[in-house]
Amino acid sequence: MAELSTAAETTANSCCAPEAQAACCEPSAKAGCCDPTHDQGCGCAASRTRSTPTLKRSGTVPCVSEGRFGRVTRAWDRRCMPLVYDGFLLLGELRGLRRLRGEVVGQAQGRVLELGAGTGLNMKYYSGVERLVLSEPEPGMAKRLGQRLKRSAVSGEVVSAPAEQLPFDDGSFDTVVATLVFCTVSDPHAALQETRRVLAPGGRLLFIEHVRGDAGSRRERWQDRFYRPWRALAYGCRCNQSTLELIGEAGLRTTEVGTARWRGMPPLVHPIVYGKAETI
Ligand SMILES: C[S@@+](CC[C@H](N)C(=O)[O-])C[C@H]1O[C@@H](n2cnc3c(N)ncnc32)[C@H](O)[C@@H]1O
């Protein structure tokens, strides 16, 4: 099992005003909030050719933290987590995750979609891609993502969309990037099916995810025991999820998989798996 160590971080320009998304996705605006059609006004819905992914209109989709653990958790997720997220991960980033992000995300090519891009910690690792779409359904995160994109040298656009219901045509992307996302999305099965759908033939999923401990291990027992409090604290994260198996179930074949300890982070989120999966 590899030990993670250090590397660098940050980001470039945006077509989407995250403020507009924030207003649309306020907790009080339940029905219709996170409706991808609201992007129409901010210019995110551009482009309709083979080489540029199409943003489709689709139905209303649930906001990710809706009904998860009650009001307190929702307030924490929506208002506080976007502000503290980078600090929450800092030690883990310094002790290896940054380097791993560079290795994995640096392989992205062609038309690239990142799922649940958060505050944009992967942004600086994209280089020479044809098009970059950063999807993020939570308005607070999307706002920070847009800010980082503006400051960055990378060209891209922020789209407010949950991974379970991507507003893109089939086969629109050559690479989908997901880091620390499938443990958080409400429905990882649906998110992986959508990943497969939007990937072009021969397209690749690049991932970094923390996963369930080995069967019968003490870690696995602790993950099951602390699942609920961890989920409430850590943005809805499921620390005991077998994400590699879910990737396979979605019809994607993992071609390269590495395993690592996520140094600097609680044992509940070890081990980390990272690598590539292709459409079958
Ligand atoms: C643990 S953070 C990871 C952020 C970023 N990918 C990173 O590596 O730092 C999980 C992200 O997934 C987003 N998320 C939550 N539910 C989602 C969903 N249904 N679809 C897509 N992203 C979602 C969260 O808003 C958050 O930004």
Short mmCIF file of C-alpha atoms and ligand atoms in Angstrom, two decimals:
data_model
loop_
_atom_site.label_atom_id
_atom_site.label_comp_id
_atom_site.label_asym_id
_atom_site.label_seq_id
_atom_site.Cartn_x
_atom_site.Cartn_y
_atom_site.Cartn_z
CA MET A 1 0.00 0.00 0.00
CA ALA A 2 1.50 3.31 -1.08
CA GLU A 3 1.99 6.17 1.36
CA LEU A 4 0.80 9.53 0.08
CA SER A 5 3.02 12.56 0.38
CA THR A 6 2.94 16.25 -0.64
CA ALA A 7 2.48 18.57 -3.73
CA ALA A 8 0.99 21.98 -4.73
CA GLU A 9 -2.51 23.50 -5.43
CA THR A 10 -5.09 26.19 -7.06
CA THR A 11 -6.84 27.64 -10.46
CA ALA A 12 -9.02 30.26 -14.00
CA ASN A 13 -11.95 31.83 -15.89
CA SER A 14 -15.68 31.24 -15.67
CA CYS A 15 -18.80 31.85 -17.71
CA CYS A 16 -21.19 31.14 -14.89
CA ALA A 17 -21.96 33.56 -12.11
CA PRO A 18 -22.19 31.34 -9.06
CA GLU A 19 -24.11 34.08 -7.27
CA ALA A 20 -27.00 33.36 -9.62
CA GLN A 21 -26.89 29.71 -8.64
CA ALA A 22 -26.73 30.59 -4.99
CA ALA A 23 -29.94 32.56 -5.21
CA CYS A 24 -31.64 29.77 -7.10
CA CYS A 25 -30.56 27.04 -4.73
CA GLU A 26 -31.22 28.68 -1.38
CA PRO A 27 -32.68 26.16 1.09
CA SER A 28 -35.93 28.10 1.02
CA ALA A 29 -36.25 27.62 -2.73
CA LYS A 30 -37.01 23.92 -2.70
CA ALA A 31 -39.06 23.10 -5.76
CA GLY A 32 -37.08 23.84 -8.87
CA CYS A 33 -33.90 24.59 -7.01
CA CYS A 34 -30.82 23.19 -8.72
CA ASP A 35 -32.83 23.00 -11.91
CA PRO A 36 -30.09 22.91 -14.53
CA THR A 37 -32.19 25.13 -16.78
CA HIS A 38 -31.32 28.11 -14.57
CA ASP A 39 -27.90 28.03 -16.17
CA GLN A 40 -29.46 29.28 -19.37
CA GLY A 41 -29.25 32.81 -18.10
CA CYS A 42 -25.59 32.67 -17.23
CA GLY A 43 -24.22 31.32 -20.45
CA CYS A 44 -23.23 27.90 -19.16
CA ALA A 45 -25.53 26.27 -21.62
CA ALA A 46 -23.32 26.95 -24.58
CA SER A 47 -22.07 24.73 -27.42
CA ARG A 48 -23.67 22.00 -29.40
CA THR A 49 -21.13 20.23 -31.60
CA ARG A 50 -19.40 16.89 -31.38
CA SER A 51 -16.34 18.49 -29.96
CA THR A 52 -18.21 20.57 -27.41
CA PRO A 53 -20.49 18.95 -24.84
CA THR A 54 -24.10 19.97 -25.07
CA LEU A 55 -25.89 21.22 -21.99
CA LYS A 56 -29.41 19.88 -22.19
CA ARG A 57 -32.46 21.09 -20.41
CA SER A 58 -33.66 18.47 -17.99
CA GLY A 59 -36.18 18.17 -15.20
CA THR A 60 -35.92 19.36 -11.64
CA VAL A 61 -33.35 17.46 -9.59
CA PRO A 62 -33.02 17.19 -5.85
CA CYS A 63 -30.62 19.42 -3.98
CA VAL A 64 -27.98 17.15 -2.53
CA SER A 65 -28.40 17.80 1.15
CA GLU A 66 -32.19 17.99 1.06
CA GLY A 67 -33.65 16.00 3.95
CA ARG A 68 -30.38 14.38 4.92
CA PHE A 69 -29.95 14.97 8.64
CA GLY A 70 -32.25 17.84 9.43
CA ARG A 71 -31.84 21.55 9.53
CA VAL A 72 -28.62 21.78 11.50
CA THR A 73 -26.75 19.51 9.16
CA ARG A 74 -28.16 21.22 6.11
CA ALA A 75 -27.08 24.58 7.44
CA TRP A 76 -23.62 23.20 8.18
CA ASP A 77 -23.38 21.67 4.70
CA ARG A 78 -24.62 24.69 2.83
CA ARG A 79 -23.27 27.62 4.77
CA CYS A 80 -20.21 26.44 6.68
CA MET A 81 -18.71 23.60 4.66
CA PRO A 82 -17.87 25.70 1.59
CA LEU A 83 -15.94 28.06 3.88
CA VAL A 84 -14.08 25.44 5.90
CA TYR A 85 -13.65 22.74 3.25
CA ASP A 86 -10.11 23.57 2.15
CA GLY A 87 -8.97 23.86 5.77
CA PHE A 88 -10.70 20.59 6.67
CA LEU A 89 -8.63 18.79 4.01
CA LEU A 90 -5.42 20.76 4.41
CA LEU A 91 -3.39 18.22 6.33
CA GLY A 92 -4.47 15.42 4.04
CA GLU A 93 -3.61 17.55 1.00
CA LEU A 94 -0.19 18.41 2.35
CA ARG A 95 0.55 14.83 3.26
CA GLY A 96 -0.06 13.37 -0.14
CA LEU A 97 -3.43 14.07 -1.67
CA ARG A 98 -2.18 17.02 -3.71
CA ARG A 99 0.46 14.90 -5.33
CA LEU A 100 -2.09 12.21 -6.07
CA ARG A 101 -4.49 14.78 -7.54
CA GLY A 102 -1.72 15.92 -9.86
CA GLU A 103 -0.97 12.36 -10.98
CA VAL A 104 -4.56 11.37 -11.60
CA VAL A 105 -6.23 14.60 -12.76
CA GLY A 106 -3.19 15.48 -14.88
CA GLN A 107 -4.18 12.61 -17.19
CA ALA A 108 -7.43 14.27 -18.23
CA GLN A 109 -7.71 14.81 -21.98
CA GLY A 110 -10.10 16.17 -24.59
CA ARG A 111 -13.56 17.22 -23.41
CA VAL A 112 -13.45 16.95 -19.64
CA LEU A 113 -16.26 16.91 -17.08
CA GLU A 114 -15.46 17.04 -13.38
CA LEU A 115 -18.22 15.86 -11.06
CA GLY A 116 -18.77 17.55 -7.70
CA ALA A 117 -15.78 19.81 -8.23
CA GLY A 118 -16.18 21.40 -4.78
CA THR A 119 -13.96 24.42 -4.24
CA GLY A 120 -11.78 23.50 -7.23
CA LEU A 121 -8.82 21.78 -5.63
CA ASN A 122 -8.20 19.83 -8.87
CA MET A 123 -8.33 22.85 -11.13
CA LYS A 124 -4.68 23.60 -11.46
CA TYR A 125 -3.91 20.10 -12.69
CA TYR A 126 -5.84 20.46 -15.96
CA SER A 127 -3.57 21.35 -18.79
CA GLY A 128 -4.16 21.38 -22.53
CA VAL A 129 -7.70 20.01 -22.31
CA GLU A 130 -10.07 20.83 -25.13
CA ARG A 131 -12.92 21.85 -22.88
CA LEU A 132 -13.42 21.81 -19.14
CA VAL A 133 -16.81 21.67 -17.43
CA LEU A 134 -16.82 21.77 -13.64
CA SER A 135 -20.13 20.55 -12.26
CA GLU A 136 -21.14 21.31 -8.70
CA PRO A 137 -24.71 21.30 -7.41
CA GLU A 138 -24.21 22.98 -4.03
CA PRO A 139 -24.45 26.75 -4.42
CA GLY A 140 -21.93 27.62 -1.71
CA MET A 141 -19.34 25.32 -3.22
CA ALA A 142 -20.17 26.51 -6.74
CA LYS A 143 -19.57 30.08 -5.66
CA ARG A 144 -16.11 29.29 -4.36
CA LEU A 145 -15.43 27.20 -7.43
CA GLY A 146 -16.33 30.12 -9.69
CA GLN A 147 -14.11 32.46 -7.69
CA ARG A 148 -11.16 30.10 -7.94
CA LEU A 149 -11.76 29.61 -11.66
CA LYS A 150 -11.65 33.38 -12.22
CA ARG A 151 -8.30 33.63 -10.46
CA SER A 152 -6.89 30.63 -12.28
CA ALA A 153 -5.05 30.32 -15.58
CA VAL A 154 -7.36 27.47 -16.57
CA SER A 155 -10.29 28.00 -18.92
CA GLY A 156 -13.51 26.35 -17.93
CA GLU A 157 -17.13 26.74 -16.98
CA VAL A 158 -19.08 25.98 -13.85
CA VAL A 159 -22.37 24.14 -14.27
CA SER A 160 -24.81 23.55 -11.46
CA ALA A 161 -25.83 19.93 -11.84
CA PRO A 162 -25.95 16.83 -9.65
CA ALA A 163 -24.01 13.81 -10.86
CA GLU A 164 -27.19 11.73 -10.82
CA GLN A 165 -28.79 13.84 -13.52
CA LEU A 166 -26.24 15.37 -15.83
CA PRO A 167 -27.61 17.84 -18.36
CA PHE A 168 -25.41 16.59 -21.20
CA ASP A 169 -25.94 14.43 -24.26
CA ASP A 170 -24.73 10.84 -24.40
CA GLY A 171 -21.05 10.53 -25.25
CA SER A 172 -20.28 14.22 -24.69
CA PHE A 173 -16.99 13.80 -22.83
CA ASP A 174 -13.68 12.04 -23.28
CA THR A 175 -12.81 12.20 -19.58
CA VAL A 176 -14.89 12.35 -16.44
CA VAL A 177 -13.02 13.23 -13.24
CA ALA A 178 -14.39 12.38 -9.80
CA THR A 179 -12.39 12.88 -6.62
CA LEU A 180 -13.97 12.24 -3.22
CA VAL A 181 -17.39 12.51 -4.85
CA PHE A 182 -19.09 9.12 -5.16
CA CYS A 183 -19.04 8.80 -1.36
CA THR A 184 -21.04 12.03 -1.10
CA VAL A 185 -23.58 11.97 -3.92
CA SER A 186 -27.07 10.95 -2.86
CA ASP A 187 -27.27 8.06 -5.32
CA PRO A 188 -23.86 6.73 -6.38
CA HIS A 189 -25.42 4.08 -8.66
CA ALA A 190 -27.25 6.74 -10.64
CA ALA A 191 -24.18 8.99 -10.68
CA LEU A 192 -22.03 6.21 -12.12
CA GLN A 193 -24.67 5.32 -14.72
CA GLU A 194 -24.69 8.96 -15.76
CA THR A 195 -20.89 8.97 -15.88
CA ARG A 196 -20.98 6.05 -18.25
CA ARG A 197 -23.69 7.64 -20.37
CA VAL A 198 -21.88 10.94 -20.91
CA LEU A 199 -18.55 9.28 -21.70
CA ALA A 200 -17.78 8.86 -25.39
CA PRO A 201 -16.74 5.37 -26.58
CA GLY A 202 -13.23 4.82 -25.29
CA GLY A 203 -13.69 7.59 -22.73
CA ARG A 204 -12.24 7.30 -19.24
CA LEU A 205 -13.27 7.95 -15.69
CA LEU A 206 -10.36 9.20 -13.54
CA PHE A 207 -11.06 8.80 -9.85
CA ILE A 208 -9.72 9.17 -6.35
CA GLU A 209 -12.06 7.86 -3.65
CA HIS A 210 -11.74 6.66 -0.10
CA VAL A 211 -13.47 3.32 0.37
CA ARG A 212 -14.65 0.67 2.79
CA GLY A 213 -11.95 -1.17 4.75
CA ASP A 214 -11.12 -4.81 4.10
CA ALA A 215 -13.87 -7.31 4.86
CA GLY A 216 -13.74 -8.41 8.47
CA SER A 217 -11.18 -5.76 9.43
CA ARG A 218 -11.37 -3.57 12.51
CA ARG A 219 -11.45 -0.53 10.23
CA GLU A 220 -14.55 -1.83 8.48
CA ARG A 221 -16.30 -2.28 11.85
CA TRP A 222 -15.40 1.27 12.92
CA GLN A 223 -16.57 2.65 9.60
CA ASP A 224 -19.96 0.99 10.09
CA ARG A 225 -20.13 2.15 13.70
CA PHE A 226 -19.27 5.79 12.97
CA TYR A 227 -21.04 6.05 9.64
CA ARG A 228 -23.80 8.35 10.89
CA PRO A 229 -21.82 10.91 12.88
CA TRP A 230 -19.14 11.04 10.20
CA ARG A 231 -21.77 11.57 7.54
CA ALA A 232 -23.32 14.41 9.52
CA LEU A 233 -19.95 16.08 10.07
CA ALA A 234 -18.33 15.42 6.72
CA TYR A 235 -20.74 16.76 4.15
CA GLY A 236 -22.81 13.61 3.76
CA CYS A 237 -19.77 11.41 3.17
CA ARG A 238 -20.33 7.64 3.48
CA CYS A 239 -17.10 6.32 4.91
CA ASN A 240 -18.03 2.64 4.44
CA GLN A 241 -18.90 2.59 0.75
CA SER A 242 -17.45 0.01 -1.66
CA THR A 243 -17.01 2.41 -4.54
CA LEU A 244 -14.83 0.18 -6.74
CA GLU A 245 -17.59 -2.42 -6.83
CA LEU A 246 -20.11 0.27 -7.73
CA ILE A 247 -17.91 1.41 -10.61
CA GLY A 248 -17.92 -2.15 -11.98
CA GLU A 249 -21.68 -2.49 -11.52
CA ALA A 250 -22.18 0.62 -13.65
CA GLY A 251 -20.54 -1.06 -16.65
CA LEU A 252 -17.16 0.60 -16.30
CA ARG A 253 -14.00 -1.50 -16.22
CA THR A 254 -11.21 -0.34 -13.94
CA THR A 255 -7.94 -0.55 -15.83
CA GLU A 256 -5.48 0.89 -13.34
CA VAL A 257 -6.12 0.97 -9.63
CA GLY A 258 -3.78 2.05 -6.88
CA THR A 259 -4.35 1.97 -3.14
CA ALA A 260 -2.96 4.39 -0.58
CA ARG A 261 -3.32 5.55 2.98
CA TRP A 262 -4.71 9.06 3.19
CA ARG A 263 -2.18 10.40 5.62
CA GLY A 264 -3.25 13.36 7.71
CA MET A 265 -6.91 12.30 7.70
CA PRO A 266 -8.91 10.18 10.20
CA PRO A 267 -8.58 6.39 9.83
CA LEU A 268 -12.27 6.23 8.92
CA VAL A 269 -11.38 7.51 5.44
CA HIS A 270 -8.61 5.04 4.69
CA PRO A 271 -7.91 3.46 2.36
CA ILE A 272 -7.94 5.55 -0.78
CA VAL A 273 -8.28 3.99 -4.22
CA TYR A 274 -7.34 5.86 -7.37
CA GLY A 275 -7.04 5.15 -11.04
CA LYS A 276 -8.90 4.85 -14.31
CA ALA A 277 -12.01 3.09 -15.55
CA GLU A 278 -13.17 2.73 -19.14
CA THR A 279 -16.51 2.21 -20.77
CA ILE A 280 -17.03 -1.44 -21.68
C1 LIG B 1 -15.93 15.74 -0.46
S1 LIG B 1 -16.38 16.98 -1.59
C2 LIG B 1 -15.16 16.74 -2.90
C3 LIG B 1 -14.90 18.01 -3.66
C4 LIG B 1 -13.81 17.88 -4.72
N1 LIG B 1 -14.16 16.91 -5.72
C5 LIG B 1 -12.49 17.55 -4.10
O1 LIG B 1 -11.84 16.59 -4.52
O2 LIG B 1 -12.06 18.30 -3.23
C6 LIG B 1 -17.83 16.31 -2.33
C7 LIG B 1 -18.42 17.23 -3.37
O3 LIG B 1 -19.50 16.57 -4.00
C8 LIG B 1 -20.54 17.52 -4.14
N2 LIG B 1 -21.80 16.80 -4.25
C9 LIG B 1 -22.67 16.48 -3.27
N3 LIG B 1 -23.74 15.87 -3.79
C10 LIG B 1 -23.52 15.79 -5.12
C11 LIG B 1 -24.27 15.26 -6.20
N4 LIG B 1 -25.44 14.68 -6.00
N5 LIG B 1 -23.75 15.38 -7.44
C12 LIG B 1 -22.53 15.95 -7.63
N6 LIG B 1 -21.79 16.46 -6.64
C13 LIG B 1 -22.28 16.38 -5.41
C14 LIG B 1 -20.46 18.35 -2.90
O4 LIG B 1 -21.15 19.57 -3.03
C15 LIG B 1 -18.97 18.51 -2.77
O5 LIG B 1 -18.50 19.60 -3.50
#
